[in-house]
Amino acid sequence: MMLNVATPIGVPDKLVFKAPLQLLEWNADTTKAMAQSDNTERSPTDTTIIDCPSMGSRLSLQEVQQLVTLHNKVRADVGVGPVTWSKELAIYAQEWANHLASTNCSLQHRPSSGKWKRVYGENLFMGTAGTFGVADAVKSWEDEKKHYRGQTLDRSNWYDSGHYTQMVWRESQQIGCAKAECSGNLIIVCNYDPPGNVLGQKPY
């Protein structure tokens, strides 16, 4: 059984943890596709209703609902507003998940330039297919909460809690996620808009 969430360069791969993505700047003009929601007021921890004929990725409707609901529970725990599902972000995430699965079946964040240039915040997860799922991805990122103590992010402290701080980044309003399989492993990619983990700022 393998669990994989990302490793920084120079650290031996054991559980293969991919370093949380650090974004220092982002394009405010990036087109956003807001997920539709009704006008009924409800708690961010309530079951989230996704009303879309297509999720934008290979995730099932149930998996999408899980991802949004679990993200919003983690965010509500620290008083941050909910995120909504973005089909466009899900398409973006699926492209990268497919790329990772079809190349070396390992976790790598999008590069800062070139064809695969990153535009959004990004969390990655890998685990044994059939054993781990989207809820495990969210749980692994949330587990980093113990490393965040309310400090402003800088180069010395963002790494250990970077997946968690991206989840609860107040300015992030939309998510889109995807999955792919390779060599018996499940890859989960989640993207966030606007991106978080901006050095010199706090997530909330």
PDB file of C-alpha atoms in Angstrom:
ATOM      1  CA  MET A   1       0.000   0.000   0.000  1.00  0.00           C
ATOM      2  CA  MET A   2       1.410   3.371  -0.981  1.00  0.00           C
ATOM      3  CA  LEU A   3       0.559   6.868   0.170  1.00  0.00           C
ATOM      4  CA  ASN A   4       1.951   9.807  -1.698  1.00  0.00           C
ATOM      5  CA  VAL A   5       1.437  13.552  -1.155  1.00  0.00           C
ATOM      6  CA  ALA A   6       4.710  15.179  -2.384  1.00  0.00           C
ATOM      7  CA  THR A   7       8.525  15.716  -1.656  1.00  0.00           C
ATOM      8  CA  PRO A   8      10.783  18.728  -1.886  1.00  0.00           C
ATOM      9  CA  ILE A   9      13.966  18.409  -3.924  1.00  0.00           C
ATOM     10  CA  GLY A  10      16.785  16.949  -1.861  1.00  0.00           C
ATOM     11  CA  VAL A  11      14.572  15.049   0.582  1.00  0.00           C
ATOM     12  CA  PRO A  12      14.612  11.233   0.214  1.00  0.00           C
ATOM     13  CA  ASP A  13      11.377   9.791  -1.131  1.00  0.00           C
ATOM     14  CA  LYS A  14       9.717   7.643   1.504  1.00  0.00           C
ATOM     15  CA  LEU A  15       6.001   8.236   1.452  1.00  0.00           C
ATOM     16  CA  VAL A  16       6.645  10.434  -1.586  1.00  0.00           C
ATOM     17  CA  PHE A  17       5.109  13.688  -0.415  1.00  0.00           C
ATOM     18  CA  LYS A  18       5.069  16.443  -3.012  1.00  0.00           C
ATOM     19  CA  ALA A  19       5.931  19.877  -1.715  1.00  0.00           C
ATOM     20  CA  PRO A  20       2.903  22.181  -1.478  1.00  0.00           C
ATOM     21  CA  LEU A  21       2.833  24.642  -4.325  1.00  0.00           C
ATOM     22  CA  GLN A  22       4.103  28.094  -3.468  1.00  0.00           C
ATOM     23  CA  LEU A  23       2.791  30.928  -5.619  1.00  0.00           C
ATOM     24  CA  LEU A  24       4.292  34.378  -5.223  1.00  0.00           C
ATOM     25  CA  GLU A  25       2.118  36.036  -7.845  1.00  0.00           C
ATOM     26  CA  TRP A  26      -0.961  35.296  -9.863  1.00  0.00           C
ATOM     27  CA  ASN A  27      -2.820  36.654 -12.872  1.00  0.00           C
ATOM     28  CA  ALA A  28      -5.868  38.559 -11.664  1.00  0.00           C
ATOM     29  CA  ASP A  29      -7.261  38.606 -15.204  1.00  0.00           C
ATOM     30  CA  THR A  30      -7.577  34.840 -15.360  1.00  0.00           C
ATOM     31  CA  THR A  31     -11.079  33.891 -16.461  1.00  0.00           C
ATOM     32  CA  LYS A  32     -13.162  32.418 -13.674  1.00  0.00           C
ATOM     33  CA  ALA A  33     -16.152  30.123 -14.035  1.00  0.00           C
ATOM     34  CA  MET A  34     -18.277  30.380 -10.909  1.00  0.00           C
ATOM     35  CA  ALA A  35     -20.224  27.258 -10.031  1.00  0.00           C
ATOM     36  CA  GLN A  36     -23.965  27.866  -9.967  1.00  0.00           C
ATOM     37  CA  SER A  37     -25.649  27.820  -6.597  1.00  0.00           C
ATOM     38  CA  ASP A  38     -29.195  28.465  -5.451  1.00  0.00           C
ATOM     39  CA  ASN A  39     -30.199  31.388  -3.268  1.00  0.00           C
ATOM     40  CA  THR A  40     -30.960  29.234  -0.236  1.00  0.00           C
ATOM     41  CA  GLU A  41     -28.763  30.093   2.728  1.00  0.00           C
ATOM     42  CA  ARG A  42     -26.998  27.098   4.192  1.00  0.00           C
ATOM     43  CA  SER A  43     -24.020  26.315   6.327  1.00  0.00           C
ATOM     44  CA  PRO A  44     -20.733  25.739   4.461  1.00  0.00           C
ATOM     45  CA  THR A  45     -20.587  22.337   6.161  1.00  0.00           C
ATOM     46  CA  ASP A  46     -23.962  21.262   4.777  1.00  0.00           C
ATOM     47  CA  THR A  47     -24.031  18.766   1.941  1.00  0.00           C
ATOM     48  CA  THR A  48     -23.049  20.750  -1.135  1.00  0.00           C
ATOM     49  CA  ILE A  49     -25.329  20.520  -4.147  1.00  0.00           C
ATOM     50  CA  ILE A  50     -23.488  20.483  -7.467  1.00  0.00           C
ATOM     51  CA  ASP A  51     -25.878  21.096 -10.328  1.00  0.00           C
ATOM     52  CA  CYS A  52     -23.802  20.520 -13.467  1.00  0.00           C
ATOM     53  CA  PRO A  53     -24.253  18.053 -16.328  1.00  0.00           C
ATOM     54  CA  SER A  54     -20.473  17.650 -16.463  1.00  0.00           C
ATOM     55  CA  MET A  55     -17.975  18.016 -13.646  1.00  0.00           C
ATOM     56  CA  GLY A  56     -15.138  18.863 -16.015  1.00  0.00           C
ATOM     57  CA  SER A  57     -13.011  15.902 -14.917  1.00  0.00           C
ATOM     58  CA  ARG A  58     -13.179  12.133 -14.406  1.00  0.00           C
ATOM     59  CA  LEU A  59     -14.485  12.555 -10.893  1.00  0.00           C
ATOM     60  CA  SER A  60     -17.964  11.299 -10.152  1.00  0.00           C
ATOM     61  CA  LEU A  61     -20.665  13.637  -8.867  1.00  0.00           C
ATOM     62  CA  GLN A  62     -20.320  11.992  -5.455  1.00  0.00           C
ATOM     63  CA  GLU A  63     -16.555  12.626  -5.418  1.00  0.00           C
ATOM     64  CA  VAL A  64     -17.055  16.256  -6.404  1.00  0.00           C
ATOM     65  CA  GLN A  65     -19.594  16.736  -3.633  1.00  0.00           C
ATOM     66  CA  GLN A  66     -17.199  15.101  -1.174  1.00  0.00           C
ATOM     67  CA  LEU A  67     -14.335  17.362  -2.174  1.00  0.00           C
ATOM     68  CA  VAL A  68     -16.344  20.580  -1.939  1.00  0.00           C
ATOM     69  CA  THR A  69     -18.059  19.589   1.316  1.00  0.00           C
ATOM     70  CA  LEU A  70     -14.828  18.486   2.999  1.00  0.00           C
ATOM     71  CA  HIS A  71     -12.951  21.592   1.871  1.00  0.00           C
ATOM     72  CA  ASN A  72     -15.724  23.783   3.202  1.00  0.00           C
ATOM     73  CA  LYS A  73     -15.778  21.996   6.534  1.00  0.00           C
ATOM     74  CA  VAL A  74     -12.042  22.597   6.972  1.00  0.00           C
ATOM     75  CA  ARG A  75     -12.502  26.237   5.976  1.00  0.00           C
ATOM     76  CA  ALA A  76     -15.506  26.728   8.280  1.00  0.00           C
ATOM     77  CA  ASP A  77     -13.449  25.378  11.191  1.00  0.00           C
ATOM     78  CA  VAL A  78     -11.303  28.538  10.990  1.00  0.00           C
ATOM     79  CA  GLY A  79     -14.078  30.936   9.999  1.00  0.00           C
ATOM     80  CA  VAL A  80     -13.290  31.100   6.283  1.00  0.00           C
ATOM     81  CA  GLY A  81     -16.089  31.222   3.697  1.00  0.00           C
ATOM     82  CA  PRO A  82     -16.905  28.311   1.379  1.00  0.00           C
ATOM     83  CA  VAL A  83     -15.486  27.506  -2.045  1.00  0.00           C
ATOM     84  CA  THR A  84     -17.560  26.530  -5.068  1.00  0.00           C
ATOM     85  CA  TRP A  85     -16.821  24.040  -7.840  1.00  0.00           C
ATOM     86  CA  SER A  86     -15.374  25.298 -11.111  1.00  0.00           C
ATOM     87  CA  LYS A  87     -15.699  23.149 -14.218  1.00  0.00           C
ATOM     88  CA  GLU A  88     -12.895  25.103 -15.882  1.00  0.00           C
ATOM     89  CA  LEU A  89     -10.545  24.447 -12.965  1.00  0.00           C
ATOM     90  CA  ALA A  90     -11.511  20.765 -13.077  1.00  0.00           C
ATOM     91  CA  ILE A  91     -10.621  20.599 -16.780  1.00  0.00           C
ATOM     92  CA  TYR A  92      -7.299  22.279 -15.964  1.00  0.00           C
ATOM     93  CA  ALA A  93      -6.662  19.780 -13.149  1.00  0.00           C
ATOM     94  CA  GLN A  94      -7.570  16.813 -15.349  1.00  0.00           C
ATOM     95  CA  GLU A  95      -5.050  17.877 -17.993  1.00  0.00           C
ATOM     96  CA  TRP A  96      -2.262  17.811 -15.421  1.00  0.00           C
ATOM     97  CA  ALA A  97      -3.434  14.576 -13.800  1.00  0.00           C
ATOM     98  CA  ASN A  98      -3.425  12.912 -17.225  1.00  0.00           C
ATOM     99  CA  HIS A  99       0.050  14.285 -17.920  1.00  0.00           C
ATOM    100  CA  LEU A 100       1.445  12.932 -14.644  1.00  0.00           C
ATOM    101  CA  ALA A 101      -0.151   9.539 -15.217  1.00  0.00           C
ATOM    102  CA  SER A 102       1.123   9.249 -18.780  1.00  0.00           C
ATOM    103  CA  THR A 103       4.697  10.351 -18.108  1.00  0.00           C
ATOM    104  CA  ASN A 104       6.500   8.994 -15.038  1.00  0.00           C
ATOM    105  CA  CYS A 105       3.522   8.353 -12.713  1.00  0.00           C
ATOM    106  CA  SER A 106       4.897  10.593  -9.983  1.00  0.00           C
ATOM    107  CA  LEU A 107       3.859  13.821  -8.308  1.00  0.00           C
ATOM    108  CA  GLN A 108       5.200  17.045  -9.754  1.00  0.00           C
ATOM    109  CA  HIS A 109       3.675  20.493  -9.623  1.00  0.00           C
ATOM    110  CA  ARG A 110       3.108  22.402 -12.825  1.00  0.00           C
ATOM    111  CA  PRO A 111       6.200  24.416 -13.802  1.00  0.00           C
ATOM    112  CA  SER A 112       6.376  28.206 -13.590  1.00  0.00           C
ATOM    113  CA  SER A 113       6.660  28.609 -17.358  1.00  0.00           C
ATOM    114  CA  GLY A 114       6.131  26.826 -20.662  1.00  0.00           C
ATOM    115  CA  LYS A 115       3.259  24.768 -22.034  1.00  0.00           C
ATOM    116  CA  TRP A 116       2.168  23.538 -18.593  1.00  0.00           C
ATOM    117  CA  LYS A 117       2.653  26.869 -16.830  1.00  0.00           C
ATOM    118  CA  ARG A 118       0.841  27.041 -13.493  1.00  0.00           C
ATOM    119  CA  VAL A 119      -1.856  29.641 -13.101  1.00  0.00           C
ATOM    120  CA  TYR A 120      -3.717  28.419 -10.015  1.00  0.00           C
ATOM    121  CA  GLY A 121      -2.958  27.110  -6.546  1.00  0.00           C
ATOM    122  CA  GLU A 122      -2.383  23.362  -6.532  1.00  0.00           C
ATOM    123  CA  ASN A 123      -2.491  20.412  -4.123  1.00  0.00           C
ATOM    124  CA  LEU A 124      -1.437  16.906  -5.152  1.00  0.00           C
ATOM    125  CA  PHE A 125      -1.976  13.457  -3.671  1.00  0.00           C
ATOM    126  CA  MET A 126      -1.097   9.916  -4.671  1.00  0.00           C
ATOM    127  CA  GLY A 127      -2.145   6.631  -3.083  1.00  0.00           C
ATOM    128  CA  THR A 128      -2.852   3.026  -3.976  1.00  0.00           C
ATOM    129  CA  ALA A 129      -5.858   2.837  -6.299  1.00  0.00           C
ATOM    130  CA  GLY A 130      -8.786   1.061  -4.672  1.00  0.00           C
ATOM    131  CA  THR A 131      -7.447   1.816  -1.193  1.00  0.00           C
ATOM    132  CA  PHE A 132      -7.337   5.613  -1.159  1.00  0.00           C
ATOM    133  CA  GLY A 133      -9.823   8.136  -2.535  1.00  0.00           C
ATOM    134  CA  VAL A 134     -10.616  11.844  -2.635  1.00  0.00           C
ATOM    135  CA  ALA A 135     -11.533  11.976   1.052  1.00  0.00           C
ATOM    136  CA  ASP A 136      -8.078  10.618   1.922  1.00  0.00           C
ATOM    137  CA  ALA A 137      -6.481  13.366  -0.165  1.00  0.00           C
ATOM    138  CA  VAL A 138      -8.347  16.081   1.743  1.00  0.00           C
ATOM    139  CA  LYS A 139      -7.575  14.400   5.074  1.00  0.00           C
ATOM    140  CA  SER A 140      -3.853  14.244   4.281  1.00  0.00           C
ATOM    141  CA  TRP A 141      -3.798  17.960   3.466  1.00  0.00           C
ATOM    142  CA  GLU A 142      -5.876  18.846   6.529  1.00  0.00           C
ATOM    143  CA  ASP A 143      -3.488  16.882   8.756  1.00  0.00           C
ATOM    144  CA  GLU A 144      -0.890  19.598   8.161  1.00  0.00           C
ATOM    145  CA  LYS A 145      -3.018  21.926  10.305  1.00  0.00           C
ATOM    146  CA  LYS A 146      -0.926  20.907  13.311  1.00  0.00           C
ATOM    147  CA  HIS A 147       2.071  22.630  11.711  1.00  0.00           C
ATOM    148  CA  TYR A 148       0.340  25.976  11.173  1.00  0.00           C
ATOM    149  CA  ARG A 149       0.227  28.317  14.177  1.00  0.00           C
ATOM    150  CA  GLY A 150      -1.196  31.476  12.676  1.00  0.00           C
ATOM    151  CA  GLN A 151       2.061  32.934  11.419  1.00  0.00           C
ATOM    152  CA  THR A 152       2.608  35.014   8.292  1.00  0.00           C
ATOM    153  CA  LEU A 153       4.014  32.740   5.590  1.00  0.00           C
ATOM    154  CA  ASP A 154       7.668  33.102   4.650  1.00  0.00           C
ATOM    155  CA  ARG A 155      10.358  30.925   3.082  1.00  0.00           C
ATOM    156  CA  SER A 156      11.229  29.360   6.431  1.00  0.00           C
ATOM    157  CA  ASN A 157       7.755  28.225   7.546  1.00  0.00           C
ATOM    158  CA  TRP A 158       5.347  27.671   4.643  1.00  0.00           C
ATOM    159  CA  TYR A 159       6.505  24.205   3.604  1.00  0.00           C
ATOM    160  CA  ASP A 160       5.204  21.968   6.415  1.00  0.00           C
ATOM    161  CA  SER A 161       1.669  23.309   6.244  1.00  0.00           C
ATOM    162  CA  GLY A 162       1.412  24.440   2.626  1.00  0.00           C
ATOM    163  CA  HIS A 163      -1.283  21.995   1.514  1.00  0.00           C
ATOM    164  CA  TYR A 164      -3.428  22.980   4.499  1.00  0.00           C
ATOM    165  CA  THR A 165      -2.901  26.721   4.121  1.00  0.00           C
ATOM    166  CA  GLN A 166      -3.935  26.515   0.473  1.00  0.00           C
ATOM    167  CA  MET A 167      -7.137  24.741   1.508  1.00  0.00           C
ATOM    168  CA  VAL A 168      -8.081  27.502   3.949  1.00  0.00           C
ATOM    169  CA  TRP A 169      -6.743  30.492   1.995  1.00  0.00           C
ATOM    170  CA  ARG A 170      -9.456  33.102   2.444  1.00  0.00           C
ATOM    171  CA  GLU A 171      -9.156  34.610  -1.036  1.00  0.00           C
ATOM    172  CA  SER A 172      -9.457  31.229  -2.774  1.00  0.00           C
ATOM    173  CA  GLN A 173     -13.084  31.031  -3.866  1.00  0.00           C
ATOM    174  CA  GLN A 174     -13.184  28.175  -6.369  1.00  0.00           C
ATOM    175  CA  ILE A 175     -11.756  24.688  -6.659  1.00  0.00           C
ATOM    176  CA  GLY A 176     -11.596  22.138  -9.414  1.00  0.00           C
ATOM    177  CA  CYS A 177     -10.116  18.679  -8.992  1.00  0.00           C
ATOM    178  CA  ALA A 178      -9.375  15.593 -11.067  1.00  0.00           C
ATOM    179  CA  LYS A 179      -8.084  12.050 -10.839  1.00  0.00           C
ATOM    180  CA  ALA A 180      -6.028   9.668 -12.948  1.00  0.00           C
ATOM    181  CA  GLU A 181      -4.572   6.199 -12.433  1.00  0.00           C
ATOM    182  CA  CYS A 182      -1.191   4.758 -13.332  1.00  0.00           C
ATOM    183  CA  SER A 183       0.730   1.671 -12.258  1.00  0.00           C
ATOM    184  CA  GLY A 184      -1.910   0.808  -9.664  1.00  0.00           C
ATOM    185  CA  ASN A 185      -1.819   4.298  -8.151  1.00  0.00           C
ATOM    186  CA  LEU A 186      -4.454   7.023  -7.899  1.00  0.00           C
ATOM    187  CA  ILE A 187      -3.410  10.622  -8.531  1.00  0.00           C
ATOM    188  CA  ILE A 188      -5.557  13.493  -7.224  1.00  0.00           C
ATOM    189  CA  VAL A 189      -4.997  17.065  -8.415  1.00  0.00           C
ATOM    190  CA  CYS A 190      -6.890  20.035  -6.940  1.00  0.00           C
ATOM    191  CA  ASN A 191      -6.538  23.590  -8.205  1.00  0.00           C
ATOM    192  CA  TYR A 192      -7.569  26.782  -6.420  1.00  0.00           C
ATOM    193  CA  ASP A 193      -8.533  30.212  -7.712  1.00  0.00           C
ATOM    194  CA  PRO A 194      -7.316  32.712  -6.680  1.00  0.00           C
ATOM    195  CA  PRO A 195      -4.217  30.803  -5.575  1.00  0.00           C
ATOM    196  CA  GLY A 196      -2.952  30.910  -2.008  1.00  0.00           C
ATOM    197  CA  ASN A 197       0.379  30.489  -0.205  1.00  0.00           C
ATOM    198  CA  VAL A 198       1.493  34.021  -1.013  1.00  0.00           C
ATOM    199  CA  LEU A 199       4.600  34.846   1.004  1.00  0.00           C
ATOM    200  CA  GLY A 200       4.172  37.766   3.373  1.00  0.00           C
ATOM    201  CA  GLN A 201       0.499  36.989   3.943  1.00  0.00           C
ATOM    202  CA  LYS A 202      -1.601  34.855   6.261  1.00  0.00           C
ATOM    203  CA  PRO A 203      -4.177  32.401   4.915  1.00  0.00           C
ATOM    204  CA  TYR A 204      -6.963  33.950   7.031  1.00  0.00           C
TER     205      TYR A 204
END
